Coordinates of C-alpha atoms in Angstrom, one line a residue:
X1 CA -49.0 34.6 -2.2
X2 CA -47.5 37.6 -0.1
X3 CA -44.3 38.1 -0.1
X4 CA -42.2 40.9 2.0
X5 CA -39.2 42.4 0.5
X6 CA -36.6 44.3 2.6
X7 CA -36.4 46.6 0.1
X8 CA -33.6 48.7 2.1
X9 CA -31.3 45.7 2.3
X10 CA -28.6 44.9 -0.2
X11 CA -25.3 47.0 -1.7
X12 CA -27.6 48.6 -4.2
X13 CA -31.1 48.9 -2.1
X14 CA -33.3 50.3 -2.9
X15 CA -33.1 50.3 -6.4
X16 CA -32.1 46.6 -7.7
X17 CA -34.5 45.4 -5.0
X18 CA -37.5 47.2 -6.6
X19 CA -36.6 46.3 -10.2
X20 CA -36.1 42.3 -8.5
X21 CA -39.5 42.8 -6.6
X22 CA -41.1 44.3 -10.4
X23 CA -39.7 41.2 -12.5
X24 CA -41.2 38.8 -9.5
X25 CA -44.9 40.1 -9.8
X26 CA -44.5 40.7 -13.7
X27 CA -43.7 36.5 -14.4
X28 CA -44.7 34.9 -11.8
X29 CA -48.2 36.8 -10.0
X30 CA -47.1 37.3 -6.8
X31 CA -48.0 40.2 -4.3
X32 CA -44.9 41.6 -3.0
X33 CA -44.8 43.7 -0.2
X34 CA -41.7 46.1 0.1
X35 CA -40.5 47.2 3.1
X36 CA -38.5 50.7 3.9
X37 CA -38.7 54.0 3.3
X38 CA -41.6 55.5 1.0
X39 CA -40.6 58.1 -0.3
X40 CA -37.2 56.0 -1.5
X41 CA -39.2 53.2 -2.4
X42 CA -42.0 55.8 -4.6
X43 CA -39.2 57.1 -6.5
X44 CA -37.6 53.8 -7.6
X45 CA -41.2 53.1 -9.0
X46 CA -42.1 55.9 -10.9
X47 CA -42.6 54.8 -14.5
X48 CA -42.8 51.3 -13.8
X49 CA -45.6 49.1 -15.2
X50 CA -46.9 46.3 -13.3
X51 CA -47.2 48.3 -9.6
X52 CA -50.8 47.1 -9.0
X53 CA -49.2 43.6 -7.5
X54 CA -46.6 46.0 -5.5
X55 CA -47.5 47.3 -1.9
X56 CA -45.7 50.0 0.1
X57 CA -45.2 49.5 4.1
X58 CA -43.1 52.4 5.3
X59 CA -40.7 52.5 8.1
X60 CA -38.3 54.4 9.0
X61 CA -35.0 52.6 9.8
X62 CA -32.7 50.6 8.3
X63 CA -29.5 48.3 9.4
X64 CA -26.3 48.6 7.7
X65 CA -24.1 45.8 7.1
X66 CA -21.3 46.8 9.8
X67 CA -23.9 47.3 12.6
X68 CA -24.2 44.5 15.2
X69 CA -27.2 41.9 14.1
X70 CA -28.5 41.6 17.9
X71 CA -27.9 45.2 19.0
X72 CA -29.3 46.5 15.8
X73 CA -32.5 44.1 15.8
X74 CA -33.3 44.7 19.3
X75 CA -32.4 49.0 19.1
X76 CA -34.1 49.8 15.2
X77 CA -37.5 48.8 16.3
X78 CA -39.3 50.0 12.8
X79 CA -36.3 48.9 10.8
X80 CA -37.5 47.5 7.7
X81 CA -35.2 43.4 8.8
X82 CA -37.8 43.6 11.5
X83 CA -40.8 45.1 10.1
X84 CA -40.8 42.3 7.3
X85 CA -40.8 39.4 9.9
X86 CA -43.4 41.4 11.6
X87 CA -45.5 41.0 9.0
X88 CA -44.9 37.4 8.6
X89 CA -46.1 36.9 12.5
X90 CA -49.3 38.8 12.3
X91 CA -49.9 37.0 9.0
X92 CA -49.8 39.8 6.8
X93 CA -47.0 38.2 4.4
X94 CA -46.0 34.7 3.8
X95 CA -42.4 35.0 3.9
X96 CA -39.2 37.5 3.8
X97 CA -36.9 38.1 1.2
X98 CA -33.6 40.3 2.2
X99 CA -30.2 41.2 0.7
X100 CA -29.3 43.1 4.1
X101 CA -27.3 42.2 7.2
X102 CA -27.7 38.5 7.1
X103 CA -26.9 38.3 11.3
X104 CA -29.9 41.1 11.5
X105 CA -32.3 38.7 9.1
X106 CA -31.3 35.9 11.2
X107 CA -31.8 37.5 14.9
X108 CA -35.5 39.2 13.5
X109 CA -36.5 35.7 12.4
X110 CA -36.0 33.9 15.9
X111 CA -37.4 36.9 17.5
X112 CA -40.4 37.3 15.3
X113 CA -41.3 33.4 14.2
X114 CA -39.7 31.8 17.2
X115 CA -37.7 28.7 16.5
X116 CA -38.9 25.1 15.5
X117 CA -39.5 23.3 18.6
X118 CA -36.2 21.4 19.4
X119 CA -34.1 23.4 17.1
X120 CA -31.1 24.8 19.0
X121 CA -30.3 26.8 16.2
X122 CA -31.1 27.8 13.2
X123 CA -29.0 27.6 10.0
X124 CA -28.2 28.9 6.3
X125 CA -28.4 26.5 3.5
X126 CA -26.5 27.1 0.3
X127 CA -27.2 24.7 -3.0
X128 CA -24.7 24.1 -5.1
X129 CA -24.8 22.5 -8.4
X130 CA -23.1 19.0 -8.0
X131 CA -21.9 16.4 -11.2
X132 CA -24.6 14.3 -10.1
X133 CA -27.1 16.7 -9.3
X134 CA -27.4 19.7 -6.5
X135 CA -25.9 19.2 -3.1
X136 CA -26.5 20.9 0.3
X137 CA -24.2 22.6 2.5
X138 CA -25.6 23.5 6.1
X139 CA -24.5 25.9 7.5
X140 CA -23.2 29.0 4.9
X141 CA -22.6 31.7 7.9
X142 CA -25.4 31.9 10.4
X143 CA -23.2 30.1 13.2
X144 CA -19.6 30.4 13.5
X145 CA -18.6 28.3 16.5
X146 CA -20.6 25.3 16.7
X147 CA -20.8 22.5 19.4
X148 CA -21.2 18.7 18.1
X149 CA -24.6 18.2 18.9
X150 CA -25.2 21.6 16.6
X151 CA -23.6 20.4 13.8
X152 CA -25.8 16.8 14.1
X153 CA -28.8 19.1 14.5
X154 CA -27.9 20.8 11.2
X155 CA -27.4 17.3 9.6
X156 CA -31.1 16.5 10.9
X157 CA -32.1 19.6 9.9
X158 CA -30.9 19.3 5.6
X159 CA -31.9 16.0 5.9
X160 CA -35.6 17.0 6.5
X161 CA -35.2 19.7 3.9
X162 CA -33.7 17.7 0.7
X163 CA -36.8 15.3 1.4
X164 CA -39.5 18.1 1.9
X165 CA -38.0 20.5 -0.7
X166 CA -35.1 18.7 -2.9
X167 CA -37.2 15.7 -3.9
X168 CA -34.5 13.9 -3.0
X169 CA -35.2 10.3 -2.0
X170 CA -32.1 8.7 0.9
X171 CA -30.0 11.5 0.6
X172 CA -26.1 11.1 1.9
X173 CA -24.3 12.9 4.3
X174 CA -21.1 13.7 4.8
X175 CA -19.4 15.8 7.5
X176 CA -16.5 18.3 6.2
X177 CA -13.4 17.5 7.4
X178 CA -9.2 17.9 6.6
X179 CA -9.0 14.0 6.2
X180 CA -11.4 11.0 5.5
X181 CA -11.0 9.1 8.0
X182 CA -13.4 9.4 11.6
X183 CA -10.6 10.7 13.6
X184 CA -9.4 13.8 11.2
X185 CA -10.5 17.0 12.5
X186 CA -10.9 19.6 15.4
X187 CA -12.6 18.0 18.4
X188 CA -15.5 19.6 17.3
X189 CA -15.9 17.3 14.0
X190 CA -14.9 14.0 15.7
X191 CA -17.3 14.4 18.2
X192 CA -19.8 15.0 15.5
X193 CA -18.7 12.7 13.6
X194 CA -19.7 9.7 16.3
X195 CA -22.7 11.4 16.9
X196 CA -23.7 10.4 13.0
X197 CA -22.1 6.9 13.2
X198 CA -24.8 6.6 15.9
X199 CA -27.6 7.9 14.0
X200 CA -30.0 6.2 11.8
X201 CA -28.9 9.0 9.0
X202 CA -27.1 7.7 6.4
X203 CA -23.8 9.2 7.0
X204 CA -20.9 8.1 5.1
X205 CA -18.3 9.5 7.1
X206 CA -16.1 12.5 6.4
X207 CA -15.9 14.6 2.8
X208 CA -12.7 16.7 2.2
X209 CA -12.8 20.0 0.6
X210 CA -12.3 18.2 -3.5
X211 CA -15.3 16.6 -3.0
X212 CA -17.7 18.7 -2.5
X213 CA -19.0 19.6 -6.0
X214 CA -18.4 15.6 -7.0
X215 CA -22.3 15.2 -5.8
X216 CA -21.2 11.8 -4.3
X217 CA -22.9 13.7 -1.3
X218 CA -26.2 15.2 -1.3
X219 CA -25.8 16.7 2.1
X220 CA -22.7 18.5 3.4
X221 CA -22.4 19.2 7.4
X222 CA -19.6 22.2 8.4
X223 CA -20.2 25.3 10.8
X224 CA -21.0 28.7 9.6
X225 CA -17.7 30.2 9.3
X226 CA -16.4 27.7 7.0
X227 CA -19.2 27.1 4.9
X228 CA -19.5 30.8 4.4
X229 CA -15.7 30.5 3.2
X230 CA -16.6 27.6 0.8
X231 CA -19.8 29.5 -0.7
X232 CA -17.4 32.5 -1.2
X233 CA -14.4 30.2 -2.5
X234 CA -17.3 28.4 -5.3
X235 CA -18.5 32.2 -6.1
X236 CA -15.6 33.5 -6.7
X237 CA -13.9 30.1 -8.8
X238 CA -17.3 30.8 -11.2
X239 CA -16.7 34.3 -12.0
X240 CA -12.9 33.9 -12.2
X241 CA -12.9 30.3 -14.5
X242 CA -15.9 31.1 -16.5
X243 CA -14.5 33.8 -18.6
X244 CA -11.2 32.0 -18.7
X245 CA -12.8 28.9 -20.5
X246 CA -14.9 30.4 -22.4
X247 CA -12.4 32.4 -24.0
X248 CA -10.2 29.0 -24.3
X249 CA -13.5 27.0 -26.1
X250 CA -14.4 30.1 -27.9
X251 CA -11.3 30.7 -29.4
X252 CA -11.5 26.3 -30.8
X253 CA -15.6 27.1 -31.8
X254 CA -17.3 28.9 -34.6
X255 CA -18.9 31.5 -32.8
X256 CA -17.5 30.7 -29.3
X257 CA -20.1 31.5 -26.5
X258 CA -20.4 27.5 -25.9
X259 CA -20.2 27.6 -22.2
X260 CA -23.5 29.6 -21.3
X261 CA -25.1 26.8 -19.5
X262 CA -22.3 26.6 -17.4
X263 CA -22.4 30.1 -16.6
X264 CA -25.9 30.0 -15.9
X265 CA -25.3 26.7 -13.4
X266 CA -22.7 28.4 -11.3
X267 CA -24.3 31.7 -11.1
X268 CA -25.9 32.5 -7.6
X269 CA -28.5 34.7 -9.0
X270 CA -30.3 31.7 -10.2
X271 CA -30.4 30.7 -6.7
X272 CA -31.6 33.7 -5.1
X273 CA -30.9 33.3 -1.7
X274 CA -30.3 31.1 1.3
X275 CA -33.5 29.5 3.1
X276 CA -33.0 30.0 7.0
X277 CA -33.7 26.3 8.4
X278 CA -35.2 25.7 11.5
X279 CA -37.4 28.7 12.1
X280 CA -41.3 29.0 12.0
X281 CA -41.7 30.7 9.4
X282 CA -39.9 31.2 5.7
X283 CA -37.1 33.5 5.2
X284 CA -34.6 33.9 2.6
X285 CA -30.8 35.4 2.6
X286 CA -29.8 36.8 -0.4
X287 CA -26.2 38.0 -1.2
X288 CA -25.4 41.8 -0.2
X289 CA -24.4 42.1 -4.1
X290 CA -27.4 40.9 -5.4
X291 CA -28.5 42.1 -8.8
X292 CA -32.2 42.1 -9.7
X293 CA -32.6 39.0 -11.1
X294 CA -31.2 36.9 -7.7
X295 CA -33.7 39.4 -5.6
X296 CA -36.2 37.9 -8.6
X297 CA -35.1 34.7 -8.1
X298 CA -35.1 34.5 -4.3
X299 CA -39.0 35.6 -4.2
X300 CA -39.3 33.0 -6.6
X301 CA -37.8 30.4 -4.2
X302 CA -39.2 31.9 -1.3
X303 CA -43.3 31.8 -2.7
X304 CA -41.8 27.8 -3.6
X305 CA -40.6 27.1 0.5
X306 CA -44.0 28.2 1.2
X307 CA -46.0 26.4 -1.1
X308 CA -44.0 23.4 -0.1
X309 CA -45.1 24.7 3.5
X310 CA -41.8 24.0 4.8
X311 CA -41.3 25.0 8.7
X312 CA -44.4 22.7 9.2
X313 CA -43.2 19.9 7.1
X314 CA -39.3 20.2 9.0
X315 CA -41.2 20.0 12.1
X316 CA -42.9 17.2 11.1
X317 CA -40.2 15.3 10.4
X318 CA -37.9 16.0 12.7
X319 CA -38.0 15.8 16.8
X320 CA -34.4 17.3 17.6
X321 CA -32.5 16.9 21.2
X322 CA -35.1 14.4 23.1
X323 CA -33.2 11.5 24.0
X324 CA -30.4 10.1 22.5
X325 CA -29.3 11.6 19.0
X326 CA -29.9 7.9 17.1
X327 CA -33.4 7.9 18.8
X328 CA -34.2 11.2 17.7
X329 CA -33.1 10.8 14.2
X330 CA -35.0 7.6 14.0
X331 CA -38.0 9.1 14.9
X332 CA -37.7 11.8 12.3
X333 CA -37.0 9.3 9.1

């Protein structure tokens, strides 16, 4: 297993990346390729143990968070975003693992890997710990403004994904919305909204905002720009109410420090990224402030997406935009 690591991406590249990319090979075996500048890359692993899974590719560019994803992709031709895919498409890595510009990952994916056939376009998927067990929301910023059909085809998409990599068997969607009922909503959700009803998924209608951590649904359907708000909102409610409550319990325990595991449930890192859906190829997003462990941790998950060979198994299973959405749908479960 080959794995390339934009090792200039990230608020704390290239140094955190290195250390993640070190822990990765150390526990787990696997080759990790990083990407960016040698000589920066060199001097973050001096003194480290472990290199002989670690490889160097040098390039000499790299794309900063404010720059704009396509302009950047298409302009920084040896920037280490594109490089790593690169090496993905001429079969030199498995997958890409990258803390930078999430647009830029995004745009070098399609234009390195191509897109699953059918798959108007790709999305993030963030997994968040539910009461009754981990639920998906597509999509956590890759696409802000989203027609109907496009928020179906993420539905399809998550679907295919919490069978081929969630182990989970019938899951249930629901589309986010202000209001339960089928007619709450911009026109943007309604019309999505009937496109489900017609479907064979099994949709169960619109889930307001309180619900999304009750796990009543495995799968959770909203565009890009407010997913990315609600993956913010559950980061931000985990740092902020952990300390709080902890201090509350450890003040009524002997020894306090009771509510680790929930610490450890809500913390991203564990995570380590967001798999793109509905390229050819694996990529992972993770978070501009990663630390070491969630670059560890998305290699980690990354190595399992390919194992799992995932792009193959969503294209098996899914055969978007031919016909009529139920037909399509029904074809793919």
């Amino acid at each position: 297993m080959r794995i390339a690591v934009d090792a200039m991406g990230g608020d704390q590249a290239p140094e955190v990346v290195i250390q993640g990319a070190l822990q990765a090979a150390s526990e787990w075996g696997y080759e990790i390729i990083l990407v960016g500048r040698e000589d920066a890359i060199e001097a973050g692993l001096i003194g480290s143990s472990g290199r002989t899974l670690i490889h160097v590719h040098h390039c000499s560019e790299t794309i900063l968070m404010g720059e704009s994803p396509v302009k950047a992709v298409r302009r920084k031709k040896d920037s280490s975003i594109r490089v790593a895919f690169g090496l993905v498409k001429r079969g030199e890595a498995d997958a890409v693992v990258s803390a930078g510009n999430s647009g830029a990952v995004l745009t070098a994916a399609v234009q390195a890997l191509g897109r699953i056939k059918g798959v108007d376009r790709p999305a993030f998927v963030g997994i968040f710990p539910g009461v009754r067990g981990d639920v998906i929301l597509i999509d956590v910023g890759a696409n802000v403004d989203c027609r109907p059909a496009q928020l179906f085809q993420f539905g399809v998409m998550a679907h295919s994904f919490a069978l081929s990599c969630m182990n989970m068997k019938d899951p249930e969607i629901g589309l986010l919305s202000i209001g339960q009922e089928g007619g709450k909503g911009n026109e943007q959700v309604r019309q999505a909204h009937d496109l489900f009803m017609g479907s064979h998924l099994r949709f169960a209608g619109n889930v307001e905002g309180r619900d999304i951590l009750s796990g009543r649904f495995q799968i959770i359907v909203c565009d890009g720009f407010v997913g990315n708000v609600v993956l913010k909102l559950v980061e931000g409610m985990a740092e902020t109410l952990y300390p709080l409550l902890n201090d509350a319990i450890g003040d009524r325990t002997e020894g306090g420090g009771s509510l680790e595991w929930l610490k450890k449930k809500l913390d991203y890192s564990e995570y380590g990224g967001a798999p793109i859906l509905g390229v050819r190829g694996v990529g992972i997003v993770c978070h501009g402030g990663s630390s070491a462990k969630a670059i560890k941790n998305g290699i980690r998950t990354a190595a399992e997406y390919v194992r799992k060979d995932l792009p193959n198994r969503l294209a098996s299973h899914i055969d978007l935009f031919r016909g009529a959405p139920g037909k399509q749908v029904h074809a793919a479960v």
